[in-house]
Short mmCIF file of C-alpha atoms in Angstrom, two decimals:
data_model
loop_
_atom_site.label_atom_id
_atom_site.label_comp_id
_atom_site.label_asym_id
_atom_site.label_seq_id
_atom_site.Cartn_x
_atom_site.Cartn_y
_atom_site.Cartn_z
CA MET A 30 -25.46 17.86 136.03
CA SER A 31 -25.36 18.89 139.69
CA ASN A 32 -23.90 22.22 140.76
CA VAL A 33 -20.97 20.43 142.40
CA ASN A 34 -20.15 18.47 139.26
CA PHE A 35 -20.52 21.57 137.12
CA LEU A 36 -18.12 23.53 139.33
CA ASN A 37 -15.61 20.66 139.33
CA GLU A 38 -15.78 20.46 135.54
CA LEU A 39 -15.37 24.23 135.23
CA SER A 40 -12.40 24.19 137.58
CA SER A 41 -10.77 21.33 135.65
CA THR A 42 -11.29 23.14 132.33
CA THR A 43 -9.87 26.36 133.74
CA ASP A 44 -6.80 24.56 135.05
CA LYS A 45 -6.28 22.92 131.66
CA LEU A 46 -6.52 26.26 129.85
CA VAL A 47 -4.11 27.92 132.29
CA LYS A 48 -1.62 25.10 131.82
CA GLY A 49 -2.17 25.32 128.05
CA PHE A 50 -1.38 29.03 128.07
CA GLU A 51 1.85 28.28 129.92
CA VAL A 52 2.77 25.58 127.40
CA LEU A 53 1.99 27.85 124.45
CA ASN A 54 3.96 30.69 125.99
CA GLY A 55 6.97 28.44 126.42
CA LEU A 56 6.94 26.98 122.91
CA ASP A 57 9.50 28.12 120.37
CA SER A 58 8.46 28.39 116.73
CA VAL A 59 7.17 25.11 115.34
CA GLU A 60 9.22 23.82 112.41
CA ILE A 61 8.36 21.17 109.83
CA ALA A 62 10.33 19.33 107.12
CA GLN A 63 13.56 19.20 109.11
CA THR A 64 15.22 16.17 107.50
CA PRO A 65 18.49 17.52 106.02
CA LYS A 66 18.53 17.99 102.25
CA THR A 67 20.50 19.89 99.61
CA GLU A 68 19.18 21.94 96.70
CA VAL A 69 20.64 20.49 93.50
CA TYR A 70 18.57 22.09 90.73
CA LYS A 71 16.35 25.12 90.30
CA GLU A 72 13.99 26.27 87.55
CA ASP A 73 11.57 29.19 87.90
CA LYS A 74 9.76 28.62 91.25
CA LEU A 75 10.72 24.93 91.34
CA LYS A 76 13.50 23.57 93.51
CA LEU A 77 14.82 20.02 93.38
CA TYR A 78 16.29 18.68 96.61
CA ARG A 79 18.35 15.60 97.35
CA TYR A 80 18.10 14.25 100.89
CA ASN A 81 21.44 13.87 102.65
CA ARG A 82 22.70 10.41 103.51
CA ASP A 83 25.43 9.30 105.91
CA ASN A 84 26.01 6.07 103.99
CA ASN A 85 25.45 4.59 100.56
CA PRO A 86 21.89 3.64 99.61
CA THR A 87 21.07 -0.05 99.34
CA VAL A 88 18.84 0.67 96.33
CA LYS A 89 21.17 2.42 93.91
CA THR A 90 18.52 3.67 91.45
CA PRO A 91 17.47 7.09 92.77
CA VAL A 92 13.86 7.90 93.61
CA LEU A 93 12.16 11.14 92.58
CA ILE A 94 9.17 12.12 94.71
CA VAL A 95 6.41 14.03 92.91
CA TYR A 96 3.92 15.63 95.30
CA ALA A 97 0.63 17.31 94.42
CA LEU A 98 0.51 21.00 93.53
CA VAL A 99 -2.07 21.43 96.30
CA ASN A 100 -0.45 21.82 99.75
CA THR A 101 3.27 21.01 99.95
CA TYR A 102 5.58 18.00 100.12
CA GLN A 103 6.30 18.84 103.78
CA MET A 104 3.45 16.52 104.83
CA LEU A 105 5.89 13.68 104.13
CA ASP A 106 8.30 15.08 106.72
CA LEU A 107 5.93 16.69 109.20
CA GLN A 108 7.44 15.63 112.52
CA PRO A 109 10.71 13.84 113.35
CA ASP A 110 9.15 10.70 114.85
CA ARG A 111 6.63 10.27 112.02
CA SER A 112 8.51 11.25 108.90
CA TYR A 113 7.81 9.17 105.81
CA ILE A 114 10.89 10.70 104.18
CA LYS A 115 13.17 9.77 107.07
CA ASN A 116 11.73 6.27 107.11
CA LEU A 117 12.43 5.77 103.41
CA LEU A 118 15.96 7.11 103.87
CA ASP A 119 16.56 4.79 106.82
CA GLN A 120 15.35 1.88 104.72
CA GLY A 121 18.05 2.64 102.16
CA LEU A 122 16.65 4.80 99.34
CA ASP A 123 18.42 7.67 97.56
CA ILE A 124 15.70 10.33 97.49
CA TYR A 125 15.11 13.47 95.46
CA ILE A 126 11.99 15.60 95.89
CA ILE A 127 10.34 18.38 93.90
CA ASP A 128 9.35 21.54 95.76
CA TRP A 129 6.91 23.24 93.39
CA GLY A 130 7.21 26.58 95.18
CA TYR A 131 4.51 29.23 95.39
CA PRO A 132 3.00 30.36 92.07
CA THR A 133 2.25 34.05 91.61
CA LYS A 134 0.27 36.03 89.05
CA MET A 135 3.06 35.65 86.52
CA ASP A 136 2.62 31.86 86.63
CA GLN A 137 -1.11 31.83 85.85
CA TYR A 138 -0.62 30.49 82.32
CA LEU A 139 1.41 27.43 83.31
CA THR A 140 -0.29 24.33 81.91
CA MET A 141 -0.17 20.62 82.69
CA ASP A 142 2.27 20.37 79.79
CA ASP A 143 4.58 22.86 81.52
CA TYR A 144 4.50 20.87 84.76
CA ILE A 145 4.72 17.38 83.23
CA ASN A 146 6.77 17.65 80.02
CA GLY A 147 8.62 20.65 81.39
CA TYR A 148 9.41 20.58 85.09
CA ILE A 149 9.07 16.86 85.86
CA ASN A 150 10.92 15.87 82.69
CA ASN A 151 13.75 18.29 83.43
CA CYS A 152 14.13 16.90 86.95
CA VAL A 153 14.14 13.32 85.65
CA ASP A 154 16.79 14.21 83.07
CA PHE A 155 18.91 16.00 85.67
CA ILE A 156 18.89 12.98 88.01
CA ALA A 157 19.52 10.48 85.22
CA LYS A 158 22.47 12.49 83.93
CA LYS A 159 23.93 12.92 87.41
CA HIS A 160 23.81 9.19 88.08
CA GLU A 161 24.72 8.21 84.50
CA ILE A 162 21.65 6.02 84.09
CA GLU A 163 18.79 5.84 81.58
CA LYS A 164 15.91 5.23 84.00
CA ILE A 165 15.02 6.43 87.50
CA ASN A 166 12.33 5.44 90.03
CA LEU A 167 9.25 7.59 90.64
CA LEU A 168 7.28 7.88 93.89
CA SER A 169 4.19 10.04 93.76
CA ILE A 170 1.30 11.33 95.86
CA CYS A 171 -2.32 12.24 95.02
CA GLN A 172 -2.39 14.71 92.10
CA GLY A 173 1.35 14.13 91.82
CA GLY A 174 0.50 10.48 91.22
CA THR A 175 -1.80 11.41 88.35
CA PHE A 176 0.95 13.62 86.92
CA SER A 177 3.44 10.75 87.30
CA LEU A 178 1.17 8.27 85.52
CA ILE A 179 0.78 10.75 82.67
CA TYR A 180 4.52 11.43 82.58
CA SER A 181 5.40 7.72 82.65
CA ALA A 182 2.93 7.02 79.83
CA LEU A 183 4.50 9.78 77.72
CA HIS A 184 8.11 8.87 78.63
CA PRO A 185 8.12 5.16 79.58
CA GLN A 186 11.76 4.80 78.53
CA LYS A 187 12.82 7.04 81.44
CA ILE A 188 11.03 5.32 84.35
CA LYS A 189 12.23 2.05 85.90
CA ASN A 190 9.58 1.58 88.62
CA LEU A 191 6.56 3.64 89.63
CA VAL A 192 4.91 3.95 93.06
CA THR A 193 1.66 5.87 93.42
CA HIS A 194 -0.09 6.87 96.66
CA VAL A 195 -3.79 7.87 97.03
CA THR A 196 -3.91 8.73 93.33
CA PRO A 197 -7.11 9.60 91.44
CA ILE A 198 -7.34 7.70 88.15
CA ASP A 199 -11.01 7.13 87.34
CA PHE A 200 -12.78 10.47 87.81
CA SER A 201 -16.22 9.18 86.82
CA ILE A 202 -16.97 7.61 90.20
CA LYS A 203 -19.97 8.77 92.17
CA GLU A 204 -18.33 8.52 95.59
CA GLY A 205 -16.86 11.45 97.50
CA LEU A 206 -18.17 14.99 97.54
CA LEU A 207 -15.29 16.37 95.49
CA PHE A 208 -16.04 13.99 92.62
CA LYS A 209 -19.77 14.75 92.83
CA TRP A 210 -19.48 18.54 93.09
CA SER A 211 -16.91 18.86 90.31
CA LYS A 212 -19.31 17.51 87.68
CA ASP A 213 -21.47 20.65 87.91
CA MET A 214 -18.87 23.36 88.47
CA ASP A 215 -17.87 26.03 85.98
CA PHE A 216 -14.12 25.96 86.54
CA LYS A 217 -13.33 28.55 83.88
CA SER A 218 -15.53 31.12 85.62
CA LEU A 219 -13.93 30.15 88.93
CA VAL A 220 -10.41 30.72 87.62
CA ASP A 221 -11.43 33.97 85.89
CA SER A 222 -13.06 35.27 89.08
CA PHE A 223 -9.72 34.95 90.88
CA GLY A 224 -7.82 36.67 88.09
CA GLY A 225 -6.06 33.56 86.84
CA ILE A 226 -4.52 32.33 90.09
CA VAL A 227 -6.57 30.17 92.48
CA PRO A 228 -5.85 30.93 96.16
CA GLY A 229 -4.64 28.07 98.33
CA ALA A 230 -6.85 29.34 101.16
CA PHE A 231 -9.91 28.99 98.92
CA LEU A 232 -9.04 25.36 98.18
CA ASN A 233 -8.46 24.63 101.85
CA ASP A 234 -11.91 26.00 102.67
CA GLY A 235 -13.32 23.68 100.03
CA PHE A 236 -11.50 20.67 101.46
CA GLU A 237 -12.91 21.45 104.89
CA MET A 238 -16.42 21.44 103.41
CA LEU A 239 -15.80 17.89 102.17
CA LYS A 240 -15.58 16.80 105.79
CA PRO A 241 -18.11 18.95 107.70
CA MET A 242 -17.03 17.81 111.17
CA MET A 243 -13.38 18.71 110.54
CA LYS A 244 -13.50 22.09 112.31
CA PHE A 245 -15.12 20.56 115.36
CA GLN A 246 -12.53 17.79 115.40
CA LYS A 247 -9.76 20.37 115.13
CA SER A 248 -11.14 22.39 118.04
CA ASN A 249 -11.57 19.27 120.11
CA GLY A 250 -8.07 18.12 119.22
CA LEU A 251 -6.59 21.48 120.19
CA PHE A 252 -8.35 21.46 123.55
CA ASN A 253 -7.31 17.90 124.32
CA SER A 254 -3.66 18.59 123.53
CA ILE A 255 -3.28 22.14 124.76
CA ASP A 256 -1.59 21.24 128.07
CA ASP A 257 0.75 18.62 126.53
CA GLU A 258 3.75 20.18 124.79
CA SER A 259 4.46 17.21 122.53
CA LYS A 260 0.87 16.77 121.37
CA LEU A 261 0.38 20.52 120.97
CA SER A 262 3.53 20.82 118.85
CA ASN A 263 2.28 18.08 116.54
CA PHE A 264 -1.13 19.77 116.27
CA LEU A 265 0.55 23.08 115.37
CA ARG A 266 2.80 21.38 112.80
CA MET A 267 -0.26 20.11 110.98
CA GLU A 268 -1.89 23.56 111.07
CA LYS A 269 1.31 25.18 109.81
CA TRP A 270 1.38 22.78 106.86
CA ILE A 271 -2.28 23.42 106.00
CA ASN A 272 -1.99 27.18 106.23
CA GLU A 273 1.08 27.36 104.01
CA SER A 274 -0.81 25.94 101.03
CA PRO A 275 0.34 27.50 97.73
CA ASP A 276 -1.92 29.17 95.21
CA GLN A 277 -2.59 27.34 91.93
CA ALA A 278 -1.68 28.35 88.39
CA GLY A 279 -5.07 28.92 86.79
CA ALA A 280 -4.40 27.27 83.41
CA CYS A 281 -3.12 24.05 84.97
CA PHE A 282 -5.90 23.97 87.56
CA LEU A 283 -8.54 24.50 84.89
CA GLN A 284 -7.19 21.77 82.64
CA PHE A 285 -6.81 19.27 85.49
CA MET A 286 -10.34 19.84 86.76
CA GLN A 287 -12.03 20.06 83.36
CA ASP A 288 -10.19 17.31 81.46
CA LEU A 289 -10.06 14.87 84.37
CA TYR A 290 -12.74 15.53 86.99
CA VAL A 291 -15.39 16.65 84.52
CA GLU A 292 -14.56 14.77 81.30
CA ASN A 293 -12.53 11.80 82.67
CA LYS A 294 -10.20 11.91 79.66
CA LEU A 295 -7.32 9.98 81.26
CA ILE A 296 -8.85 6.51 81.25
CA LYS A 297 -10.77 7.23 78.04
CA GLY A 298 -7.47 7.71 76.23
CA GLU A 299 -8.52 11.23 75.18
CA LEU A 300 -6.14 13.31 77.31
CA VAL A 301 -3.67 15.41 75.32
CA ILE A 302 -0.63 16.90 77.04
CA GLY A 303 1.50 19.08 74.81
CA ASP A 304 1.74 17.32 71.47
CA GLY A 305 1.09 13.84 72.86
CA LYS A 306 -2.02 11.81 73.58
CA VAL A 307 -1.74 9.95 76.90
CA ASN A 308 -2.10 6.18 76.55
CA LEU A 309 -1.97 4.32 79.86
CA LYS A 310 -1.17 1.14 77.92
CA ASN A 311 2.34 2.60 77.59
CA LEU A 312 2.82 1.86 81.29
CA THR A 313 4.92 -1.30 81.04
CA MET A 314 7.16 -0.70 84.06
CA PRO A 315 6.47 -2.32 87.48
CA ILE A 316 3.86 -0.38 89.49
CA LEU A 317 2.94 -0.33 93.17
CA ASN A 318 -0.42 1.43 93.56
CA ILE A 319 -1.23 2.35 97.18
CA TYR A 320 -4.70 3.48 98.21
CA ALA A 321 -6.26 4.40 101.58
CA SER A 322 -9.34 2.48 102.68
CA GLU A 323 -10.91 5.49 104.46
CA ASP A 324 -9.89 8.18 101.97
CA HIS A 325 -12.56 10.90 101.68
CA LEU A 326 -10.62 12.93 99.07
CA VAL A 327 -9.66 10.11 96.70
CA PRO A 328 -12.10 7.22 97.28
CA PRO A 329 -10.57 3.74 96.77
CA SER A 330 -12.69 3.06 93.70
CA SER A 331 -10.94 5.92 91.90
CA SER A 332 -7.51 4.36 92.50
CA ILE A 333 -7.80 0.57 92.48
CA CYS A 334 -8.94 0.44 88.85
CA LEU A 335 -5.46 1.33 87.52
CA GLU A 336 -4.54 -2.28 86.73
CA GLN A 337 -7.39 -2.39 84.19
CA PHE A 338 -5.79 0.27 82.00
CA VAL A 339 -2.05 -0.53 81.98
CA SER A 340 0.01 -3.10 80.07
CA THR A 341 2.39 -4.13 82.83
CA LYS A 342 1.78 -7.50 84.47
CA ASP A 343 3.96 -6.49 87.40
CA ILE A 344 1.45 -4.34 89.26
CA GLU A 345 0.37 -4.57 92.88
CA THR A 346 -2.59 -2.72 94.38
CA PHE A 347 -1.90 -2.25 98.08
CA LYS A 348 -4.60 -1.35 100.59
CA PHE A 349 -3.58 0.89 103.49
CA GLN A 350 -6.01 0.94 106.40
CA GLY A 351 -6.48 4.66 107.02
CA GLY A 352 -7.27 8.05 105.53
CA HIS A 353 -5.72 10.33 102.92
CA ILE A 354 -3.27 11.97 105.33
CA GLY A 355 -2.91 9.01 107.69
CA VAL A 356 -1.04 7.19 104.94
CA PHE A 357 1.93 9.41 105.71
CA VAL A 358 1.67 10.52 109.34
CA GLY A 359 -0.14 7.65 111.09
CA SER A 360 1.76 5.30 113.38
CA ARG A 361 0.93 2.30 111.16
CA SER A 362 2.45 3.92 108.11
CA GLN A 363 5.82 4.19 109.84
CA LYS A 364 5.91 0.44 110.48
CA GLU A 365 4.30 -0.84 107.30
CA LEU A 366 4.43 1.54 104.37
CA ALA A 367 8.09 2.55 104.11
CA PRO A 368 9.30 -1.09 104.26
CA LYS A 369 6.69 -2.05 101.65
CA VAL A 370 7.85 0.64 99.23
CA TYR A 371 11.53 -0.04 99.89
CA ASN A 372 11.17 -3.77 99.22
CA PHE A 373 9.22 -3.05 96.04
CA TYR A 374 12.17 -1.05 94.69
CA LEU A 375 14.80 -3.46 96.09
CA ASP A 376 13.21 -6.54 94.51
CA ARG A 377 13.36 -4.85 91.09
CA GLU A 378 16.81 -3.30 91.40
CA SER A 379 18.60 -5.78 89.13
#
């Protein structure tokens, strides 16, 4: 590079950084999950919200969203123009969502049974009683999808239709670093070393290691957007969501990692939750199983196998072209995914 070109590039970069400082200085606090909702039920750290509607839903059976324990449901409502929640509401769904809250030391002994047969079941019962119905719809994401499959297998009489997104089912696959690394990890020692509660920051560091170029991409993304208020706000929303990741109850984390990632008990029919053995053949309700083609956290092969293990004949495996997070915040998801999910529920409303 010539001296002239170097100086021009330096000047351009300096101007961009100066403008970026001005934009940052002028920004108010960045907020996420702004779609209006009302708290309708509370238990321990858990809160159940119902999203506000200005008109009656066109699908009368309410939908309960079950997100993963890792990170928070706010990913589904990250920014106003790319909100999966808002899109589903606009389509015509009546939506409830579980906010798991932030576990503390006193929650370290919570098990998968507590989350599935306890919290999820209590939310399902609350919604069913409120609407005077026997069955509700479930919509679930990632680990929340695994929980929802387990719940629906244990309580099939309570679920009308089930939608899963980027959900791990077969944990024996050899794709993806998380699936490979987990086979050789001592999760009990890990949980014990943290005193029974696994820090969210620790898990985020681990997720970054699964995609080594992520930090570089973040830095590059920040620089490219720093002088554009709209782009910068969206970048900061994503960072806010990541950095607000909750800690994990050690007992539940240990069981999930050991019984599923290490021993693959779910599809073997060996998983026991509470007093019940989980049999995926109990899944007789209609299922829409959505996976992401470029998912580095939950590789497609872990998800698409679901139809091999269930009894229902009304199951569709839907491929979304994108990554684990792009399913919910990408521009394509706003045009394609919400209508797909809405029509799945609508077609089975009778």
